[in-house]
Amino acid sequence: MHTQVGIVGGGPAGMALSHLLHLQGIDSVVLELRSREDVETAVRAGVLENGTAELLRETGVGERMDREGAVHHGIELRFGGRGHRIDMTELTGGRTITVYGQHEVVKDLYRTRLEAGGQIVFEAAAIGLRDLDTSTPKIRFRRGAELDLDAGAIRFHGDTEEEELTCDFVAGCDGFFGVSRPSMPADIRREYVRTYPFGWFGILVEGPPSSEELIYTLHERGFSLVSTRSPEIQRLYFQCDPNDDVANWPDDRIWEELQTRLATQDGWTLQEGNIFQKDIVGMRSFVTEPMQHGRLFLAGDAAHIVPPTGAKGMNLAIADIRVLSRALTEFYSTGQTGLLDAYSETCLRRVWNAQRFSWWMTSMLHRFHDGDDYQYRLQQAELDYVTSSRAAATSLAENYVGLPMEATTGVPAAG
Ligand code: PHB
């Protein structure tokens, strides 16, 4: 089997790459470990930066997003029992965010690629990469894979054999636990990690929205967030012990905790509803440098993780892909490797800014129970400043809606 660009992983990064390359006449094959159904139903954050939504729209995959997604012009920061609105659109000269689930973006990309004859091999486990420093790198993979989430292991059904996909380039879009990053020689890799002493307890609720905009709250008992998926489905989070168990949280206890943390002095009410899913996610910041080796290019979670507080995860993945697709287009149309050679450096500038922003939002809005009261008072002062200084609010707003590509990579967005 042969293709121009072998893509390991069919999440937002891999699928966006396959789509953008196709628009430039470049072939790819996507190998995805999970079934189509599993990827399409995974619940992931749903905030699209202005530029991410625009890219989807400009490349013909934004139609359903424009119909079903919700355009937001601001967010609320709540602390001390009071809400403060950050008017992002006004502060950024007209930019917005779109609330539209990551799995919805992936669904739209699958449909578009499959209709155009794109090759996506579902339930295919990449086993290893080789010949990365030659012009014919190879991906070894096996079909019939199944991810056993409880055991954290991959099993195979049927007696499938190992196959090899030979490519000109490999895009490692296989997430934090994929084979791509560990395929880079350990002695050229440098990893930067920060683990936070808390997690997010997330619930999906059938019921009406409590707010038209997202609410990020700091309370003495910890962080909480009011988000949404649709007019009928709400997404709420609260800070918890990352090692806690959802079984410790019957519905009544969850509502009591959320009501306490979100209460305001003006009698705002949180709408309760039927909780139909509960999960706990850990929080970490992670970057690997460089993001390329030979003919392997890492993109998205394979190269970097941000805590969800800044809602940057998928947006960063799409930003990587914008840089990579442009570099590959240059290579195939002119034979030049300048943009490919600069890939890692170009992406890392934006990645580190997003790390900074996500770390800052996380530090400002969570209770560090191992910290002292001094730290908590500083966080309150930070929130007070951000919600009362136009300069500080503008800084939050321009990062939240997404800095323009050229501001963080030096590469203009168009083209
Ligand atoms: C979500 O809706 O899942 C969501 C929204 C904003 C965040 C993180 C997650 O910062």
XYZ file of C-alpha atoms and ligand atoms in Angstrom:
425
model
C 0.000 0.000 0.000
C 1.318 3.446 -0.897
C 0.194 7.037 -0.460
C 1.734 10.501 -0.453
C 0.954 11.373 3.165
C 0.279 8.594 5.687
C -1.798 9.958 8.545
C -1.788 8.144 11.875
C -4.995 9.056 13.714
C -8.398 10.175 12.462
C -9.281 12.806 15.072
C -9.626 16.508 14.249
C -5.928 16.927 13.323
C -5.663 13.898 11.038
C -9.000 14.485 9.352
C -8.432 18.206 8.826
C -5.040 17.406 7.294
C -6.499 14.799 4.950
C -9.162 17.293 3.888
C -6.809 20.266 3.329
C -4.351 18.081 1.385
C -7.143 16.738 -0.809
C -8.089 20.319 -1.723
C -4.503 20.724 -2.995
C -4.598 17.461 -4.943
C -2.411 15.557 -2.462
C -3.343 11.960 -1.560
C -3.446 10.586 1.947
C -4.552 7.514 3.866
C -5.846 7.894 7.425
C -5.399 5.048 9.923
C -7.782 5.318 12.882
C -7.709 2.953 15.839
C -11.340 3.305 16.839
C -14.512 2.567 14.914
C -16.236 5.437 13.149
C -19.045 5.263 15.670
C -16.699 5.467 18.664
C -14.940 8.572 17.383
C -18.180 10.273 16.413
C -19.761 9.769 19.824
C -16.765 10.678 22.017
C -17.671 13.733 24.094
C -15.059 16.428 23.723
C -14.885 20.158 24.352
C -16.628 22.306 21.844
C -15.216 25.811 21.586
C -13.954 26.873 18.154
C -11.772 29.944 17.854
C -12.755 32.542 15.296
C -10.006 31.355 12.924
C -10.854 27.658 13.339
C -14.500 28.254 12.429
C -13.414 30.379 9.481
C -11.059 27.697 8.187
C -13.816 25.076 8.302
C -16.166 27.453 6.512
C -13.629 28.467 3.838
C -12.757 24.851 3.053
C -16.368 23.735 2.644
C -16.970 21.850 5.915
C -18.691 24.597 7.898
C -22.256 24.265 6.726
C -23.664 22.229 9.625
C -21.522 24.181 12.105
C -23.132 27.396 10.840
C -26.577 25.843 11.150
C -26.281 24.048 14.488
C -23.349 25.673 16.293
C -23.912 28.636 18.600
C -21.956 31.831 17.979
C -20.948 33.465 21.273
C -19.795 37.055 21.731
C -18.657 36.917 25.332
C -18.014 34.822 28.428
C -18.775 35.424 32.088
C -16.183 35.280 34.844
C -17.854 34.738 38.229
C -16.227 35.151 41.627
C -17.210 36.528 45.003
C -20.824 35.737 44.110
C -20.827 38.197 41.194
C -20.717 37.753 37.445
C -18.572 39.917 35.145
C -19.004 39.772 31.393
C -16.017 39.855 29.038
C -17.376 41.213 25.767
C -14.996 39.422 23.443
C -16.488 40.645 20.214
C -16.290 44.278 21.227
C -12.757 43.890 22.647
C -11.373 42.100 19.584
C -12.879 44.140 16.777
C -15.662 41.742 15.889
C -14.269 38.260 16.527
C -16.421 35.484 18.008
C -16.233 31.886 19.232
C -18.480 29.072 18.052
C -19.689 26.413 20.482
C -19.828 23.208 18.435
C -18.631 19.812 19.698
C -15.289 18.471 18.550
C -16.934 15.172 17.575
C -19.352 17.141 15.377
C -16.379 18.663 13.543
C -14.907 15.191 13.087
C -18.253 13.847 11.817
C -18.412 16.620 9.201
C -14.838 15.872 8.106
C -15.523 12.104 7.812
C -18.571 12.698 5.670
C -16.764 15.169 3.417
C -13.708 12.931 2.975
C -15.687 9.750 2.355
C -17.917 11.501 -0.191
C -14.778 12.658 -2.013
C -13.438 9.084 -2.103
C -10.958 9.630 0.730
C -9.370 6.593 2.362
C -9.939 6.193 6.095
C -9.140 2.794 7.578
C -11.097 2.451 10.832
C -10.118 -0.062 13.544
C -6.541 -0.008 12.280
C -3.799 0.062 14.918
C -0.474 1.624 13.957
C 2.180 -0.691 15.402
C 5.295 1.258 14.532
C 7.003 3.667 12.158
C 10.236 3.030 10.288
C 12.633 4.583 7.763
C 11.653 8.044 9.002
C 14.943 9.519 7.851
C 14.559 8.214 4.297
C 12.264 9.510 1.520
C 10.030 6.434 1.893
C 8.936 6.273 5.538
C 6.607 3.398 6.448
C 3.760 2.828 8.882
C 3.264 -0.737 10.102
C -0.357 -1.360 11.068
C -2.898 -4.066 11.705
C -6.622 -4.058 10.934
C -9.376 -5.434 13.176
C -8.199 -3.500 16.224
C -10.330 -2.800 19.235
C -9.429 -0.544 22.109
C -10.191 -2.148 25.464
C -10.627 0.985 27.549
C -10.825 -0.838 30.876
C -7.613 -2.748 30.278
C -6.003 0.165 28.430
C -4.891 -2.305 25.738
C -5.491 -2.982 22.049
C -7.002 -6.333 21.009
C -7.511 -7.714 17.496
C -10.513 -9.572 16.167
C -10.159 -11.900 13.172
C -6.761 -13.230 12.107
C -5.496 -10.031 10.507
C -1.874 -9.690 9.529
C 0.504 -6.816 9.853
C 0.539 -4.559 6.780
C 2.736 -1.668 5.726
C 1.795 1.736 4.346
C 4.665 3.339 2.427
C 4.485 7.114 2.142
C 6.429 10.241 1.260
C 5.602 11.734 4.661
C 4.045 10.559 7.926
C 1.758 12.821 9.973
C 1.577 11.700 13.604
C -1.912 12.792 14.644
C -2.460 9.890 17.048
C -2.805 11.739 20.318
C -0.863 11.618 23.543
C -0.806 7.800 23.771
C -0.086 7.084 20.090
C 3.012 5.436 18.577
C 4.201 8.490 16.655
C 5.902 10.524 19.361
C 7.788 7.556 20.880
C 8.998 6.723 17.341
C 11.203 9.793 17.440
C 14.665 9.066 18.878
C 14.612 9.773 22.611
C 17.904 11.650 22.486
C 16.524 14.396 20.220
C 13.282 14.855 22.157
C 12.748 17.177 25.052
C 9.500 17.009 27.006
C 7.973 19.650 29.256
C 5.244 18.604 31.693
C 3.060 20.162 34.368
C 0.468 18.098 36.192
C -2.213 19.913 38.178
C -3.400 18.648 41.579
C -7.042 18.513 40.427
C -9.320 17.198 37.697
C -12.648 18.153 36.147
C -15.831 16.287 36.933
C -17.954 16.649 33.796
C -21.650 15.958 33.341
C -23.979 15.952 30.360
C -27.479 17.072 31.204
C -30.752 16.883 29.367
C -32.427 20.168 30.158
C -32.615 23.857 29.339
C -29.557 26.158 29.344
C -28.909 28.283 32.428
C -27.021 30.955 30.544
C -26.575 32.195 26.990
C -22.812 32.355 27.463
C -20.171 30.186 29.128
C -19.615 30.896 32.838
C -16.174 30.284 34.384
C -16.390 30.451 38.176
C -13.927 30.580 41.045
C -15.447 29.693 44.418
C -13.875 28.841 47.736
C -14.773 25.192 47.060
C -13.156 25.289 43.625
C -13.691 25.957 39.937
C -16.846 25.294 37.950
C -17.945 25.875 34.363
C -21.341 26.174 32.726
C -21.190 25.221 29.058
C -23.620 23.836 26.523
C -23.892 21.402 23.651
C -27.270 22.416 22.212
C -30.500 24.077 23.368
C -31.498 20.687 24.847
C -28.143 19.359 26.142
C -25.963 21.143 28.708
C -22.345 20.503 29.686
C -21.223 21.357 33.214
C -17.944 20.830 35.033
C -16.583 21.273 38.532
C -13.088 20.912 39.919
C -12.552 17.616 41.759
C -9.865 15.289 43.045
C -8.403 13.657 39.905
C -8.459 10.284 41.681
C -12.088 10.547 42.749
C -14.630 8.047 41.429
C -17.873 9.043 39.677
C -19.592 6.441 41.872
C -19.028 8.785 44.832
C -21.216 11.381 43.170
C -24.943 10.652 43.089
C -26.939 13.269 41.171
C -28.123 15.115 44.299
C -24.585 15.642 45.517
C -23.508 16.979 42.099
C -26.351 19.513 41.968
C -25.684 20.647 45.515
C -22.011 21.211 44.737
C -22.748 23.098 41.519
C -25.490 25.196 43.144
C -23.083 26.181 45.929
C -20.191 27.094 43.665
C -22.310 28.979 41.135
C -24.599 30.872 43.543
C -24.718 34.638 43.047
C -25.879 37.481 45.229
C -28.547 38.474 42.711
C -30.423 35.182 42.804
C -29.341 33.695 39.443
C -30.545 30.118 39.199
C -28.845 27.063 37.799
C -31.323 24.955 35.830
C -31.136 21.313 36.843
C -31.970 18.431 34.524
C -31.460 14.762 33.881
C -27.765 13.816 34.168
C -27.036 11.136 31.572
C -23.251 11.026 31.642
C -20.521 11.588 34.234
C -16.767 11.555 33.742
C -13.565 12.737 35.424
C -10.619 14.071 33.452
C -7.140 14.828 34.771
C -5.461 18.111 33.924
C -2.012 18.504 32.506
C 0.158 20.687 30.352
C 2.632 18.978 28.023
C 4.904 19.914 25.112
C 7.418 17.856 23.167
C 10.172 19.525 21.153
C 10.898 19.310 18.300
C 7.630 18.356 16.593
C 9.382 16.752 13.615
C 12.059 14.209 12.816
C 13.067 13.294 9.281
C 9.814 12.750 7.418
C 7.643 12.467 10.545
C 5.596 15.479 11.634
C 3.628 15.480 14.899
C 0.398 17.473 15.185
C -2.216 18.048 17.897
C -2.251 16.033 21.133
C 0.633 13.830 19.922
C 2.860 16.873 20.440
C 1.137 18.971 23.089
C -1.621 18.903 25.699
C -3.299 21.858 27.381
C -5.674 21.832 30.358
C -9.227 22.466 29.103
C -9.659 25.798 30.892
C -8.632 27.865 27.882
C -10.568 25.652 25.418
C -7.523 25.522 23.157
C -6.965 21.775 22.491
C -8.665 21.285 19.137
C -7.848 24.807 17.982
C -4.134 24.168 18.443
C -4.423 20.914 16.502
C -6.079 22.724 13.600
C -3.409 25.457 13.728
C -0.666 22.791 13.398
C -2.483 21.331 10.416
C -2.759 24.693 8.730
C 1.033 25.040 8.914
C 1.680 21.433 7.854
C -0.703 21.400 4.894
C 0.791 24.609 3.583
C 4.335 23.209 3.940
C 3.411 19.964 2.159
C 1.671 21.930 -0.582
C 4.856 23.942 -1.113
C 6.879 20.738 -1.301
C 4.618 19.022 -3.833
C 4.235 22.082 -6.027
C 7.848 23.374 -6.018
C 10.045 20.678 -4.460
C 11.161 23.162 -1.805
C 11.436 22.131 1.832
C 11.741 25.535 3.531
C 8.315 25.480 5.173
C 8.640 21.801 6.103
C 12.036 22.439 7.701
C 10.539 25.287 9.730
C 7.389 23.328 10.748
C 8.309 22.681 14.372
C 9.616 26.157 15.062
C 6.592 27.737 13.390
C 4.078 25.651 15.377
C 5.874 25.866 18.714
C 5.516 29.606 18.881
C 1.730 29.317 18.881
C 1.838 26.200 21.051
C 3.803 27.940 23.794
C 1.518 30.947 23.762
C -1.470 28.623 24.175
C 0.387 26.828 26.977
C 0.897 30.161 28.683
C -2.753 31.176 28.284
C -4.165 27.807 29.412
C -1.850 27.677 32.412
C -2.829 31.246 33.335
C -6.585 30.596 33.060
C -6.193 27.361 35.038
C -4.109 28.987 37.781
C -6.484 31.926 38.095
C -9.683 29.891 38.301
C -8.926 26.797 40.438
C -8.480 26.296 44.159
C -5.003 24.997 44.927
C -5.806 23.225 48.158
C -2.117 22.611 48.751
C -1.562 26.352 48.314
C -1.956 28.981 50.989
C -4.530 31.726 51.485
C -2.124 34.251 50.035
C -2.313 32.493 46.670
C -6.119 32.433 46.783
C -6.247 36.168 47.481
C -3.878 36.784 44.553
C -6.223 34.826 42.273
C -9.122 37.002 43.371
C -7.046 40.121 42.707
C -6.184 38.784 39.250
C -9.872 38.212 38.473
C -10.716 41.658 39.785
C -8.075 43.181 37.496
C -9.079 41.173 34.431
C -12.726 42.157 34.833
C -12.110 45.842 35.514
C -9.185 46.819 33.287
C -9.913 47.118 29.593
C -6.291 46.279 28.765
C -6.375 43.083 30.839
C -9.801 42.055 29.527
C -8.583 42.613 25.960
C -5.638 40.327 26.579
C -7.947 37.563 27.792
C -10.390 38.137 24.940
C -7.854 38.108 22.100
C -6.340 34.878 23.373
C -9.720 33.237 23.971
C -11.084 33.968 20.485
C -7.652 32.987 19.141
C -4.761 35.195 18.128
C -4.405 35.569 14.372
C -2.125 32.921 12.840
C 0.494 35.445 11.780
C 0.767 36.856 15.329
C 1.865 33.499 16.740
C 3.580 31.735 13.845
C 4.706 34.459 11.483
C 2.727 32.659 8.781
C -0.264 34.438 7.224
C -3.523 32.495 7.494
C -4.752 32.707 3.902
C -3.915 30.280 1.128
C -16.978 22.292 26.893
O -18.053 22.747 26.494
O -16.775 21.077 26.961
C -15.905 23.232 27.306
C -16.089 24.597 27.163
C -15.089 25.467 27.546
C -13.921 24.980 28.088
C -13.732 23.616 28.227
C -14.729 22.743 27.847
O -12.953 25.843 28.480
